[in-house]
Short mmCIF file of C-alpha atoms in Angstrom, two decimals:
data_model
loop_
_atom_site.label_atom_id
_atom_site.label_comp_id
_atom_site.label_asym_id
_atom_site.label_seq_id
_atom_site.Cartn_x
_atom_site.Cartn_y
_atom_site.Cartn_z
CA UNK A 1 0.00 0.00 0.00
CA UNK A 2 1.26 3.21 -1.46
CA UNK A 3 0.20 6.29 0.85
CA UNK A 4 0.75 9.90 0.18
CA UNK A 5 2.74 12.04 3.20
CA UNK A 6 -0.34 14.18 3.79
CA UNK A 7 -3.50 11.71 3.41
CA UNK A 8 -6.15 14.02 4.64
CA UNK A 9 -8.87 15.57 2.48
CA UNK A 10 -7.36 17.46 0.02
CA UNK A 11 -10.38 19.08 -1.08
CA UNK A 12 -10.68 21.24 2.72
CA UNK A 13 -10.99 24.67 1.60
CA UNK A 14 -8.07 27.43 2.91
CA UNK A 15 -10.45 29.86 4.52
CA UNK A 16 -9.55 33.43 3.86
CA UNK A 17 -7.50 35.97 5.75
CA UNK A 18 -4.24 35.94 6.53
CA UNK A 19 -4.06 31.78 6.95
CA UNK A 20 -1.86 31.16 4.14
CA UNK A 21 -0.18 27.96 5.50
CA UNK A 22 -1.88 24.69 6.95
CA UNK A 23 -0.52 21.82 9.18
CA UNK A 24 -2.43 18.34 9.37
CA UNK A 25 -1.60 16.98 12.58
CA UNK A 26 -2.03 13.21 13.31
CA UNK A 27 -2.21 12.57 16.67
CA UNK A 28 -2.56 9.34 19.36
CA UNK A 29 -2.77 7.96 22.95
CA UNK A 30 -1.78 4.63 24.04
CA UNK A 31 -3.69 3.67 26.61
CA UNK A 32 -0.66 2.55 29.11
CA UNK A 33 2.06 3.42 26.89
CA UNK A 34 2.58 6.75 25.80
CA UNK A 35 1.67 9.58 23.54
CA UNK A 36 2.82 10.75 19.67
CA UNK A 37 1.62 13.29 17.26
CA UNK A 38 3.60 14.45 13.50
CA UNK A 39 2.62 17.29 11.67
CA UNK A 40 2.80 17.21 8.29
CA UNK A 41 3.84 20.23 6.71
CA UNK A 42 2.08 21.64 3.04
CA UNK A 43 5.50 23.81 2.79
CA UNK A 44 8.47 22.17 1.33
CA UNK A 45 10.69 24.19 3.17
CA UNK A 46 9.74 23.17 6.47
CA UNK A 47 9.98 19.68 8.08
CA UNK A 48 7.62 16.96 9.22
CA UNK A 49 7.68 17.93 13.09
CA UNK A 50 7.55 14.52 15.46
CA UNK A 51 6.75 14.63 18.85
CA UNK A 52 6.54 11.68 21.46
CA UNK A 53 6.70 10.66 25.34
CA UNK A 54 6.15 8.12 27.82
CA UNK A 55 3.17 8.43 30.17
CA UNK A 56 4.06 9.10 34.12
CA UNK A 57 2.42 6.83 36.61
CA UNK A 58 -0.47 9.64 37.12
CA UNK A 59 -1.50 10.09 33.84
CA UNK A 60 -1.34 6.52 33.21
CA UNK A 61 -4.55 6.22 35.34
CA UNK A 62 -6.19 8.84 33.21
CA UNK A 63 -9.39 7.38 30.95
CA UNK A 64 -8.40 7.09 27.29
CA UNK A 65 -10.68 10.12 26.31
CA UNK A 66 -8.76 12.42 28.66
CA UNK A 67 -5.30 11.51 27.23
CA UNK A 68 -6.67 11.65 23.32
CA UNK A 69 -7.43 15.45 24.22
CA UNK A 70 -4.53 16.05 26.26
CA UNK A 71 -2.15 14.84 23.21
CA UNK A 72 -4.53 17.81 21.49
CA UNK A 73 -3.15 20.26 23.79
CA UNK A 74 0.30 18.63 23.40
CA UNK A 75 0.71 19.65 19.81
CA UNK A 76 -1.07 23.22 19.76
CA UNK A 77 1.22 24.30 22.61
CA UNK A 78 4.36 22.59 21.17
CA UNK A 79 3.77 23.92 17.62
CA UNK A 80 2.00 27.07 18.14
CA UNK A 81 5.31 29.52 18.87
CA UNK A 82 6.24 28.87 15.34
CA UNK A 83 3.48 28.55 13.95
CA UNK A 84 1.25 31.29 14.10
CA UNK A 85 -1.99 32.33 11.64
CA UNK A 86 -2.36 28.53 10.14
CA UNK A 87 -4.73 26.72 9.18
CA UNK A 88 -4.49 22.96 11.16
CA UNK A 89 -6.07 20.38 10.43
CA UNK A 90 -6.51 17.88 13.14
CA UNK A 91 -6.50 13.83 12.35
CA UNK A 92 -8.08 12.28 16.17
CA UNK A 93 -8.81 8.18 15.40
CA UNK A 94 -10.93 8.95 19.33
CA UNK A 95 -14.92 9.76 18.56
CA UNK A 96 -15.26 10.91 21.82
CA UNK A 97 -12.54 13.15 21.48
CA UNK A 98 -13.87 14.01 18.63
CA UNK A 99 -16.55 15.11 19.65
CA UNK A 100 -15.84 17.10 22.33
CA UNK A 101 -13.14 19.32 19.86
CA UNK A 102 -16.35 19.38 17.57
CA UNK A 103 -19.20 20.26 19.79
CA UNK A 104 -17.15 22.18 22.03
CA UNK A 105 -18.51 20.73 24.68
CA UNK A 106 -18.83 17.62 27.36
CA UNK A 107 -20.77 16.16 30.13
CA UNK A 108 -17.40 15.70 31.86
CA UNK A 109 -15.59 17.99 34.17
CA UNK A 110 -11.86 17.06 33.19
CA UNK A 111 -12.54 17.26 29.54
CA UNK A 112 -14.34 20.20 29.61
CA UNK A 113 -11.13 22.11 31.33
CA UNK A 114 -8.84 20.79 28.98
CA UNK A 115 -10.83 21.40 25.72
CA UNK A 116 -11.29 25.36 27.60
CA UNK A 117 -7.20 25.26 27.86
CA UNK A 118 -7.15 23.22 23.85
CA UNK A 119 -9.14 26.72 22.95
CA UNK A 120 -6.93 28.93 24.56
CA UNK A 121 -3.93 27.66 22.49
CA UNK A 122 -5.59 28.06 19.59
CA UNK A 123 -6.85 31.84 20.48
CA UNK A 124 -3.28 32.48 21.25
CA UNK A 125 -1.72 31.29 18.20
CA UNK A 126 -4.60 32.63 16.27
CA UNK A 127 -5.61 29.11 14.24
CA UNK A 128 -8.39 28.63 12.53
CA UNK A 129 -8.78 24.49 13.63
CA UNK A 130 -10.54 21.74 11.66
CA UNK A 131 -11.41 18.09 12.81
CA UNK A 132 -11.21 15.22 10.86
CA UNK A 133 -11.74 11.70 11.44
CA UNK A 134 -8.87 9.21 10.60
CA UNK A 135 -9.61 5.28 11.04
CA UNK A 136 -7.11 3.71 13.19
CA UNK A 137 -5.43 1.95 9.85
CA UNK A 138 -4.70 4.87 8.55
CA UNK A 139 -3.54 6.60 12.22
CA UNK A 140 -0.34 4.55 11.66
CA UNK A 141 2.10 6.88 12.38
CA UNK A 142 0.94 8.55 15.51
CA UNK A 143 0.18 5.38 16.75
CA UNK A 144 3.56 3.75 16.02
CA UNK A 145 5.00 6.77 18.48
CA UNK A 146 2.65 6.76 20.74
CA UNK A 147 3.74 3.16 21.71
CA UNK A 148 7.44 3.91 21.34
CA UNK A 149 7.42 1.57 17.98
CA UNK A 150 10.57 3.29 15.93
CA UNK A 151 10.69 0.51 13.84
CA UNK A 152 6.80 0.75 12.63
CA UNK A 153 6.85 4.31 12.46
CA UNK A 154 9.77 3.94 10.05
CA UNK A 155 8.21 1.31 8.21
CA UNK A 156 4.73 3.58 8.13
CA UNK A 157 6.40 6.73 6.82
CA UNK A 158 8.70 4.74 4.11
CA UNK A 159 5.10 3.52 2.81
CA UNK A 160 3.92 7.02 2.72
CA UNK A 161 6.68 8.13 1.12
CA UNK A 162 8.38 10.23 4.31
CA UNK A 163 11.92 10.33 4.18
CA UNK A 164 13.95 10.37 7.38
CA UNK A 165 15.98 13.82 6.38
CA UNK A 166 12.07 15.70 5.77
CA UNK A 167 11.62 14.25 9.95
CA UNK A 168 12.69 16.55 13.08
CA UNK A 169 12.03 16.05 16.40
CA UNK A 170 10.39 18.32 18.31
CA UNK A 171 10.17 18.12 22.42
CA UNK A 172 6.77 19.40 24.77
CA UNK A 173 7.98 21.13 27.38
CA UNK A 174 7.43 19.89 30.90
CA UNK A 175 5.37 23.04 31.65
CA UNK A 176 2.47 22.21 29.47
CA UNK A 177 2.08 18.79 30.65
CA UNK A 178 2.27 19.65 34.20
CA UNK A 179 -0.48 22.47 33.54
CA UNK A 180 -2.92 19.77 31.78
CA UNK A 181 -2.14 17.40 34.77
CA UNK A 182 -3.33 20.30 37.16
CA UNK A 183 -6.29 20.92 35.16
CA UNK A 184 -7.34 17.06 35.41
CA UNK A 185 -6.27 16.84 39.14
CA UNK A 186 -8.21 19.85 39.98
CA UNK A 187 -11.34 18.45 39.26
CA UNK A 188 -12.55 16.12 41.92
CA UNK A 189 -10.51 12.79 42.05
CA UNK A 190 -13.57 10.49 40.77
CA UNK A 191 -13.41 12.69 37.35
CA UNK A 192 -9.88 11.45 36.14
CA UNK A 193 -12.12 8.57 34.30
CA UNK A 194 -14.30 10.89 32.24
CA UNK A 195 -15.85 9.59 29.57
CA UNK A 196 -17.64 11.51 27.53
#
């Protein structure tokens, strides 16, 4: 199977303004493993950006929907310094997750706080944000990283025809994760397990 480096649908509209460039961001949680996103640049003078990481013992105990935001928040606040006024398009293989960057809204208390902090990266880096569903198949890549597979995510981005020199890593500072963990932790201890 022959993929191309930016899968998503082409045929998204660049909405006017001064959004000029676009990043499509594929992003996953493993439930006890860890967490990876790449964004696939439309400019060929900037690199794929990679970004990956173990879960600590808290966050492990986190409920699957919680972490598939949080790895939202991840990549907006990792991204977002250098790249300002684009147009991102976000790949989540999560429905509820989904959902909740959809509707804007949730039932539960620790999802609602991070899509409110999700929001404020995206206010402060002034994107304009589309969802779009990916099927787990095709989530290959974020899903290779976020289960610390190197060898699969190789293997996945030879077959989509990503080259190791277009590849950079890129790190999420300690800060940000520490400031989603407070949000979650905040809420009462019985809502780290939100599901919807």
């Amino acid at each position: 199977k022959n993929k191309p480096s930016i899968p998503l649908n082409p045929a998204l509209l660049f909405p006017e303004r001064t959004y000029h460039q676009r990043l499509d961001i594929e992003m996953d949680a493993s439930g006890d493993i860890g967490w990876g996103f790449i964004a696939l640049s439309n400019s060929p003078s900037r690199l794929h950006e990679v970004a990956w990481d173990l879960w600590d013992e808290e966050e492990k105990q986190w409920h699957i929907n919680i972490k598939e935001l949080a790895v939202s928040c991840y990549a907006a606040a990792t991204l977002g310094p250098a790249s300002q006024n684009f147009y991102v398009v976000e790949a989540i293989d999560n429905s509820v997750a989904e959902r909740v960057a959809l509707q804007n809204k949730s039932t539960g208390p620790a999802l609602r706080a991070i899509q409110q902090k999700r929001i404020q990266y995206h206010l402060q880096f002034n994107w304009i944000v589309h969802q779009q569903r990916i099927s787990s198949a095709d989530n290959d890549l974020a899903d290779a990283l976020s289960r610390n597979k190197m060898i699969e995510f190789a293997q996945a981005a030879y077959l989509r025809r990503i080259k190791a020199h277009q590849l950079r890593r890129i790190f999420c500072d300690l800060s940000v994760r520490h400031e989603i963990k407070k949000l979650v932790t905040q809420v009462f201890p019985q809502h780290r397990n939100d599901t919807n």
